[in-house]
PDB file of C-alpha atoms in Angstrom:
ATOM      1  CA  PRO L 165      62.387  62.189  92.583  1.00 95.00           C
ATOM      2  CA  VAL L 166      65.956  62.187  93.874  1.00 96.00           C
ATOM      3  CA  GLN L 167      68.155  64.487  96.425  1.00 96.00           C
ATOM      4  CA  PHE L 168      71.476  66.076  96.154  1.00 97.00           C
ATOM      5  CA  THR L 169      73.062  69.220  97.239  1.00 95.00           C
ATOM      6  CA  TYR L 170      73.827  71.552  94.724  1.00 95.00           C
ATOM      7  CA  ARG L 171      76.223  74.634  94.566  1.00 89.00           C
ATOM      8  CA  THR L 172      74.571  77.903  93.284  1.00 83.00           C
ATOM      9  CA  GLN L 173      76.686  79.847  90.696  1.00 76.00           C
ATOM     10  CA  ALA L 174      75.410  83.360  92.005  1.00 70.00           C
ATOM     11  CA  THR L 175      76.493  83.051  95.698  1.00 74.00           C
ATOM     12  CA  GLY L 176      78.267  79.479  95.903  1.00 77.00           C
ATOM     13  CA  GLU L 177      75.882  78.527  98.800  1.00 84.00           C
ATOM     14  CA  VAL L 178      75.437  74.977  98.671  1.00 90.00           C
ATOM     15  CA  ALA L 179      71.635  73.510  99.542  1.00 91.00           C
ATOM     16  CA  LEU L 180      69.778  70.182  99.325  1.00 95.00           C
ATOM     17  CA  ARG L 181      67.463  69.993  96.363  1.00 96.00           C
ATOM     18  CA  THR L 182      64.398  67.793  95.718  1.00 96.00           C
ATOM     19  CA  VAL L 183      63.654  67.364  92.250  1.00 96.00           C
ATOM     20  CA  GLU L 184      61.435  65.224  89.757  1.00 96.00           C
ATOM     21  CA  PRO L 185      64.092  64.752  86.792  1.00 95.00           C
ATOM     22  CA  TRP L 186      62.741  65.458  83.600  1.00 95.00           C
ATOM     23  CA  ALA L 187      65.806  65.050  81.299  1.00 95.00           C
ATOM     24  CA  VAL L 188      69.693  65.474  81.001  1.00 94.00           C
ATOM     25  CA  THR L 189      70.907  67.283  78.112  1.00 90.00           C
ATOM     26  CA  SER L 190      74.580  68.767  76.966  1.00 86.00           C
ATOM     27  CA  TRP L 191      74.290  72.758  75.912  1.00 81.00           C
ATOM     28  CA  HIS L 192      77.476  74.559  74.608  1.00 78.00           C
ATOM     29  CA  GLY L 193      79.714  71.468  75.887  1.00 79.00           C
ATOM     30  CA  ARG L 194      77.851  71.770  79.458  1.00 84.00           C
ATOM     31  CA  TRP L 195      75.767  68.947  81.027  1.00 90.00           C
ATOM     32  CA  TYR L 196      72.352  69.925  82.496  1.00 92.00           C
ATOM     33  CA  LEU L 197      69.643  68.126  84.439  1.00 94.00           C
ATOM     34  CA  THR L 198      66.003  69.647  83.835  1.00 94.00           C
ATOM     35  CA  GLY L 199      63.420  68.974  86.124  1.00 94.00           C
ATOM     36  CA  HIS L 200      60.879  70.124  88.759  1.00 95.00           C
ATOM     37  CA  ASP L 201      62.318  71.479  91.766  1.00 94.00           C
ATOM     38  CA  ARG L 202      59.904  70.645  94.391  1.00 94.00           C
ATOM     39  CA  ASP L 203      61.558  72.876  97.132  1.00 90.00           C
ATOM     40  CA  ARG L 204      60.875  75.936  95.127  1.00 90.00           C
ATOM     41  CA  ASN L 205      57.882  74.126  93.350  1.00 91.00           C
ATOM     42  CA  ALA L 206      58.975  75.243  90.161  1.00 90.00           C
ATOM     43  CA  PRO L 207      60.854  74.038  87.172  1.00 91.00           C
ATOM     44  CA  ARG L 208      64.479  74.330  87.282  1.00 91.00           C
ATOM     45  CA  VAL L 209      68.043  73.880  85.444  1.00 91.00           C
ATOM     46  CA  PHE L 210      70.810  72.415  87.440  1.00 93.00           C
ATOM     47  CA  ARG L 211      74.440  72.150  85.929  1.00 91.00           C
ATOM     48  CA  LEU L 212      75.496  68.844  87.050  1.00 93.00           C
ATOM     49  CA  THR L 213      79.207  70.280  87.461  1.00 90.00           C
ATOM     50  CA  ARG L 214      77.643  72.190  90.531  1.00 91.00           C
ATOM     51  CA  VAL L 215      75.878  69.092  92.034  1.00 94.00           C
ATOM     52  CA  GLU L 216      78.402  68.508  95.097  1.00 91.00           C
ATOM     53  CA  SER L 217      76.825  65.219  96.656  1.00 94.00           C
ATOM     54  CA  ASP L 218      75.621  61.652  95.384  1.00 94.00           C
ATOM     55  CA  VAL L 219      72.190  61.486  94.184  1.00 95.00           C
ATOM     56  CA  ARG L 220      69.760  59.420  95.872  1.00 95.00           C
ATOM     57  CA  ARG L 221      66.293  58.617  95.366  1.00 94.00           C
ATOM     58  CA  VAL L 222      63.702  59.689  97.402  1.00 94.00           C
ATOM     59  CA  GLY L 223      60.616  58.588  95.840  1.00 84.00           C
ATOM     60  CA  GLU L 224      59.277  55.696  93.256  1.00 86.00           C
ATOM     61  CA  PRO L 225      59.906  55.423  89.775  1.00 85.00           C
ATOM     62  CA  GLY L 226      56.951  56.831  88.245  1.00 85.00           C
ATOM     63  CA  GLY L 227      55.781  58.719  91.155  1.00 87.00           C
ATOM     64  CA  TYR L 228      55.437  62.086  88.730  1.00 92.00           C
ATOM     65  CA  GLU L 229      55.087  62.601  85.225  1.00 91.00           C
ATOM     66  CA  VAL L 230      57.344  64.819  82.667  1.00 92.00           C
ATOM     67  CA  PRO L 231      55.363  67.388  80.841  1.00 90.00           C
ATOM     68  CA  PRO L 232      54.822  65.750  77.422  1.00 87.00           C
ATOM     69  CA  ASP L 233      56.060  68.813  75.621  1.00 84.00           C
ATOM     70  CA  HIS L 234      59.265  69.225  77.712  1.00 87.00           C
ATOM     71  CA  ASP L 235      62.324  69.855  75.230  1.00 85.00           C
ATOM     72  CA  PRO L 236      65.415  70.011  77.537  1.00 88.00           C
ATOM     73  CA  ARG L 237      67.356  72.262  75.338  1.00 82.00           C
ATOM     74  CA  VAL L 238      65.164  75.051  74.956  1.00 80.00           C
ATOM     75  CA  MET L 239      64.556  74.966  78.894  1.00 83.00           C
ATOM     76  CA  VAL L 240      68.182  75.412  78.977  1.00 84.00           C
ATOM     77  CA  GLY L 241      68.928  78.026  76.362  1.00 76.00           C
ATOM     78  CA  ASP L 242      65.867  80.016  77.582  1.00 70.00           C
ATOM     79  CA  LEU L 243      67.484  80.183  81.241  1.00 65.00           C
ATOM     80  CA  SER L 244      70.930  80.043  80.322  1.00 58.00           C
ATOM     81  CA  GLY L 245      70.907  84.073  79.462  1.00 58.00           C
ATOM     82  CA  GLU L 246      73.835  86.062  78.805  1.00 49.00           C
ATOM     83  CA  ARG L 247      77.400  84.706  79.666  1.00 61.00           C
ATOM     84  CA  VAL L 248      79.505  87.015  81.832  1.00 66.00           C
ATOM     85  CA  ILE L 249      83.268  86.701  80.537  1.00 78.00           C
ATOM     86  CA  ARG L 250      85.765  86.832  83.283  1.00 85.00           C
ATOM     87  CA  THR L 251      89.281  86.934  83.272  1.00 92.00           C
ATOM     88  CA  ALA L 252      91.791  84.070  85.055  1.00 95.00           C
ATOM     89  CA  THR L 253      95.705  84.356  85.489  1.00 96.00           C
ATOM     90  CA  LEU L 254      97.155  81.282  85.797  1.00 96.00           C
ATOM     91  CA  LEU L 255     100.433  80.260  86.761  1.00 95.00           C
ATOM     92  CA  VAL L 256     102.255  77.270  84.704  1.00 96.00           C
ATOM     93  CA  ARG L 257     104.997  75.330  85.023  1.00 94.00           C
ATOM     94  CA  SER L 258     107.057  75.833  81.600  1.00 91.00           C
ATOM     95  CA  GLY L 259     106.132  72.897  79.227  1.00 90.00           C
ATOM     96  CA  ALA L 260     102.757  72.207  80.778  1.00 93.00           C
ATOM     97  CA  GLY L 261      99.457  73.274  79.743  1.00 93.00           C
ATOM     98  CA  GLN L 262      99.847  73.497  76.034  1.00 94.00           C
ATOM     99  CA  THR L 263      95.826  73.609  75.676  1.00 93.00           C
ATOM    100  CA  LEU L 264      95.502  76.347  78.037  1.00 95.00           C
ATOM    101  CA  ARG L 265      98.560  78.253  76.409  1.00 95.00           C
ATOM    102  CA  ARG L 266      96.740  78.086  72.706  1.00 94.00           C
ATOM    103  CA  ARG L 267      93.609  79.632  74.478  1.00 93.00           C
ATOM    104  CA  ALA L 268      95.370  82.248  76.714  1.00 95.00           C
ATOM    105  CA  THR L 269      94.954  85.880  75.893  1.00 95.00           C
ATOM    106  CA  SER L 270      98.355  86.601  76.688  1.00 95.00           C
ATOM    107  CA  VAL L 271     101.677  84.456  77.823  1.00 94.00           C
ATOM    108  CA  ALA L 272     104.556  85.950  79.774  1.00 93.00           C
ATOM    109  CA  PRO L 273     106.958  84.898  82.200  1.00 91.00           C
ATOM    110  CA  SER L 274     105.922  85.317  85.362  1.00 86.00           C
ATOM    111  CA  PRO L 275     107.122  88.215  87.731  1.00 82.00           C
ATOM    112  CA  SER L 276     108.341  85.773  90.046  1.00 77.00           C
ATOM    113  CA  ALA L 277     111.596  83.764  89.441  1.00 59.00           C
ATOM    114  CA  ASP L 278     109.933  80.311  90.018  1.00 81.00           C
ATOM    115  CA  GLY L 279     110.054  79.629  86.229  1.00 83.00           C
ATOM    116  CA  ARG L 280     106.519  79.639  85.543  1.00 93.00           C
ATOM    117  CA  ASP L 281     104.534  81.474  82.747  1.00 94.00           C
ATOM    118  CA  GLU L 282     101.714  83.763  83.490  1.00 95.00           C
ATOM    119  CA  LEU L 283      98.569  82.939  81.427  1.00 96.00           C
ATOM    120  CA  VAL L 284      95.587  85.076  80.913  1.00 96.00           C
ATOM    121  CA  LEU L 285      92.668  83.368  80.032  1.00 94.00           C
ATOM    122  CA  GLU L 286      88.914  83.998  79.535  1.00 92.00           C
ATOM    123  CA  PHE L 287      86.033  82.114  81.045  1.00 87.00           C
ATOM    124  CA  ASP L 288      82.305  82.407  82.054  1.00 78.00           C
ATOM    125  CA  ASP L 289      81.947  79.475  84.379  1.00 77.00           C
ATOM    126  CA  ALA L 290      84.566  79.048  87.504  1.00 81.00           C
ATOM    127  CA  ASP L 291      83.245  75.329  88.409  1.00 80.00           C
ATOM    128  CA  TYR L 292      83.666  74.552  84.545  1.00 83.00           C
ATOM    129  CA  LEU L 293      87.265  75.735  84.512  1.00 90.00           C
ATOM    130  CA  ALA L 294      88.027  74.496  87.456  1.00 90.00           C
ATOM    131  CA  GLN L 295      87.336  70.856  86.266  1.00 88.00           C
ATOM    132  CA  GLU L 296      89.424  71.582  83.327  1.00 92.00           C
ATOM    133  CA  LEU L 297      92.563  72.881  85.510  1.00 95.00           C
ATOM    134  CA  VAL L 298      92.125  69.950  88.149  1.00 93.00           C
ATOM    135  CA  PRO L 299      94.167  67.264  85.998  1.00 93.00           C
ATOM    136  CA  TYR L 300      96.759  69.749  85.795  1.00 95.00           C
ATOM    137  CA  GLY L 301      97.547  69.427  89.540  1.00 92.00           C
ATOM    138  CA  ALA L 302     100.656  71.331  90.532  1.00 91.00           C
ATOM    139  CA  ALA L 303     101.884  72.383  87.001  1.00 94.00           C
ATOM    140  CA  VAL L 304      99.105  74.889  86.995  1.00 95.00           C
ATOM    141  CA  LEU L 305      98.360  77.489  89.983  1.00 95.00           C
ATOM    142  CA  VAL L 306      95.145  79.847  89.769  1.00 95.00           C
ATOM    143  CA  ALA L 307      96.454  83.303  90.746  1.00 94.00           C
ATOM    144  CA  GLN L 308      93.261  84.654  90.494  1.00 94.00           C
ATOM    145  CA  PRO L 309      90.238  84.981  90.904  1.00 91.00           C
ATOM    146  CA  GLU L 310      89.568  83.605  94.205  1.00 89.00           C
ATOM    147  CA  ASP L 311      86.366  81.775  93.604  1.00 86.00           C
ATOM    148  CA  LEU L 312      88.107  79.786  90.541  1.00 90.00           C
ATOM    149  CA  ARG L 313      91.048  78.830  92.987  1.00 92.00           C
ATOM    150  CA  ASP L 314      88.245  77.876  95.636  1.00 89.00           C
ATOM    151  CA  ALA L 315      86.556  75.499  93.132  1.00 86.00           C
ATOM    152  CA  VAL L 316      90.241  73.795  91.940  1.00 92.00           C
ATOM    153  CA  VAL L 317      91.079  73.203  95.837  1.00 92.00           C
ATOM    154  CA  ARG L 318      87.440  71.458  96.528  1.00 86.00           C
ATOM    155  CA  ARG L 319      88.228  69.606  93.748  1.00 85.00           C
ATOM    156  CA  LEU L 320      91.577  68.637  94.556  1.00 89.00           C
ATOM    157  CA  GLN L 321      90.621  68.162  98.140  1.00 86.00           C
ATOM    158  CA  ALA L 322      87.944  65.876  96.922  1.00 81.00           C
ATOM    159  CA  VAL L 323      90.705  63.487  94.818  1.00 81.00           C
ATOM    160  CA  LEU L 324      92.598  63.381  97.981  1.00 83.00           C
ATOM    161  CA  SER L 325      90.117  62.452 100.374  1.00 80.00           C
ATOM    162  CA  THR L 326      89.197  59.380  98.269  1.00 79.00           C
ATOM    163  CA  THR L 327      92.931  58.202  97.852  1.00 76.00           C
ATOM    164  CA  ARG L 328      93.565  58.490 101.741  1.00 67.00           C
ATOM    165  CA  PRO L 329      93.869  54.962 103.305  1.00 67.00           C
ATOM    166  CA  GLN L 330      90.732  54.428 105.813  1.00 62.00           C
ATOM    167  CA  GLU L 331      91.675  54.109 109.453  1.00 62.00           C
ATOM    168  CA  GLY L 332      91.843  50.873 110.508  1.00 58.00           C
ATOM    169  CA  ALA L 333      92.722  49.478 107.059  1.00 55.00           C
ATOM    170  CA  ALA L 334      95.526  47.238 106.620  1.00 52.00           C
TER     171      ALA L 334
END
């Protein structure tokens, strides 16, 4: 069994989870953990991009059994349900974000005079899109929605915290 903190999609709340891992699988380009959630006493699916902390072992290997008929792709497919398509507005520096520009439903000069273009992009998961946007750094700004902007900021702050010199370090 393992423990980690996990951010839920519905509320954005972060909670500690204790899970008996059964499998890791990819579904529509996203990675998932399937297993038995000890806190909820039920089988659950966890999207790996929503795991907020390091994963630590809390039990002995072989301390539980994986159901012999477990098919992780079927479990993820059954629980994924309908995807809600949302719209993001991104402000993209001229000459940057070519991949984003190709996927955008519209591209227009930004109403502000900062030399950026306004891209409208459809997405279904803020965490997944945030992960894609972070490598662009300051070249791409999220105008809306707020939860997408917050997800990008969280990831950028995590990167920054790993690059700051530790106190007392020479």
